[in-house]
Amino acid sequence: MLKKLFAVMILLSAPLLATSANAGQTPDAVIRSATDAMTTRLTADKAKIAANSAHVEAIVRELVLPHVDSDAVARRVLAKHWKGATEDQQKRFTNEFQAYLVRFYAKAFANYDGEKINIVGTPELDERGNATVKTEILRKNGQPIPVAYRMAPADDSWKMYDVVIEGISLVQSKRDEFGPLITSKGLDKVIADLAGVNATANTGAAQ
């Protein structure tokens, strides 16, 4: 069930990151305009996506990654292990986790089927100036799924550092997954294992 929820979450959270024309916009305006742009692209490229999974990953790298604060995501996932990591370890983990996210997003993109998103209320600002934007995914059948986007100001735009669906945080779930592994195996081993999985996935996609 959790995997299914996160697949839907990633599918419909990525659109909020998909525009480069965010300067001066409020967080909810970024979500609205970018959602429209990304869903249009997914619809237009549906045949290409069905024929070639690598095309989905190319879209993710083009439209999503530039608008994700990858360092912030990696830092939050590693949590207490971030401060104890060397600069090289931090960089390698960030790069490999970013590659993991590309595959994670791409799997969800392949299942896009015209779902709509409504923005609920107005952005909630915390004491650090970060924003939480609440939305709901309108499935064709069934109850709406609540999704919250955690965003931070970056220059004249906003970048995402977490997505929460039905109370479940992507960052927290990955922190819970990687934390025990780092404690038992060590960070270098976890990075190497993640790199191996990414390399195997890339080889499969190229075939």
mmCIF file of N, CA, C and O in Angstrom, residues 22 31-32 64 68-69 80 94 133 146 151 166:
data_model
loop_
_atom_site.group_PDB
_atom_site.id
_atom_site.type_symbol
_atom_site.label_atom_id
_atom_site.label_comp_id
_atom_site.label_asym_id
_atom_site.label_seq_id
_atom_site.Cartn_x
_atom_site.Cartn_y
_atom_site.Cartn_z
ATOM 1 N N ASN A 22 9.444 30.523 -12.623
ATOM 2 C CA ASN A 22 8.849 30.635 -11.305
ATOM 3 C C ASN A 22 9.157 31.951 -10.600
ATOM 4 O O ASN A 22 8.682 32.185 -9.498
ATOM 5 N N ILE A 31 3.052 25.714 -8.082
ATOM 6 C CA ILE A 31 2.446 24.394 -8.208
ATOM 7 C C ILE A 31 1.421 24.374 -9.337
ATOM 8 O O ILE A 31 1.409 23.471 -10.176
ATOM 9 N N ARG A 32 0.572 25.388 -9.359
ATOM 10 C CA ARG A 32 -0.490 25.406 -10.355
ATOM 11 C C ARG A 32 0.055 25.471 -11.784
ATOM 12 O O ARG A 32 -0.329 24.684 -12.654
ATOM 13 N N VAL A 64 12.508 18.144 -13.688
ATOM 14 C CA VAL A 64 12.348 17.988 -12.247
ATOM 15 C C VAL A 64 13.605 18.377 -11.461
ATOM 16 O O VAL A 64 13.564 19.244 -10.585
ATOM 17 N N VAL A 68 14.667 20.772 -7.679
ATOM 18 C CA VAL A 68 14.740 20.063 -6.403
ATOM 19 C C VAL A 68 16.016 20.482 -5.694
ATOM 20 O O VAL A 68 17.078 20.542 -6.307
ATOM 21 N N ASP A 69 15.926 20.783 -4.416
ATOM 22 C CA ASP A 69 17.119 21.077 -3.627
ATOM 23 C C ASP A 69 17.725 19.740 -3.213
ATOM 24 O O ASP A 69 17.467 19.231 -2.128
ATOM 25 N N LYS A 80 21.265 12.557 11.133
ATOM 26 C CA LYS A 80 22.442 12.638 12.009
ATOM 27 C C LYS A 80 23.713 12.145 11.327
ATOM 28 O O LYS A 80 24.826 12.522 11.718
ATOM 29 N N THR A 94 24.581 12.237 -2.264
ATOM 30 C CA THR A 94 23.640 13.142 -2.934
ATOM 31 C C THR A 94 23.466 12.753 -4.396
ATOM 32 O O THR A 94 22.337 12.686 -4.900
ATOM 33 N N VAL A 133 2.415 23.680 0.966
ATOM 34 C CA VAL A 133 1.259 23.871 0.096
ATOM 35 C C VAL A 133 0.451 22.574 0.078
ATOM 36 O O VAL A 133 0.975 21.511 -0.272
ATOM 37 N N PRO A 146 -4.864 13.451 -0.160
ATOM 38 C CA PRO A 146 -4.217 14.702 0.247
ATOM 39 C C PRO A 146 -2.697 14.623 0.107
ATOM 40 O O PRO A 146 -2.071 13.651 0.527
ATOM 41 N N MET A 151 8.365 23.333 0.673
ATOM 42 C CA MET A 151 9.198 24.095 -0.247
ATOM 43 C C MET A 151 9.972 25.169 0.506
ATOM 44 O O MET A 151 9.508 25.670 1.534
ATOM 45 N N GLU A 166 -0.866 11.771 2.696
ATOM 46 C CA GLU A 166 -1.650 11.169 3.773
ATOM 47 C C GLU A 166 -0.817 11.023 5.045
ATOM 48 O O GLU A 166 -0.858 10.006 5.739
#
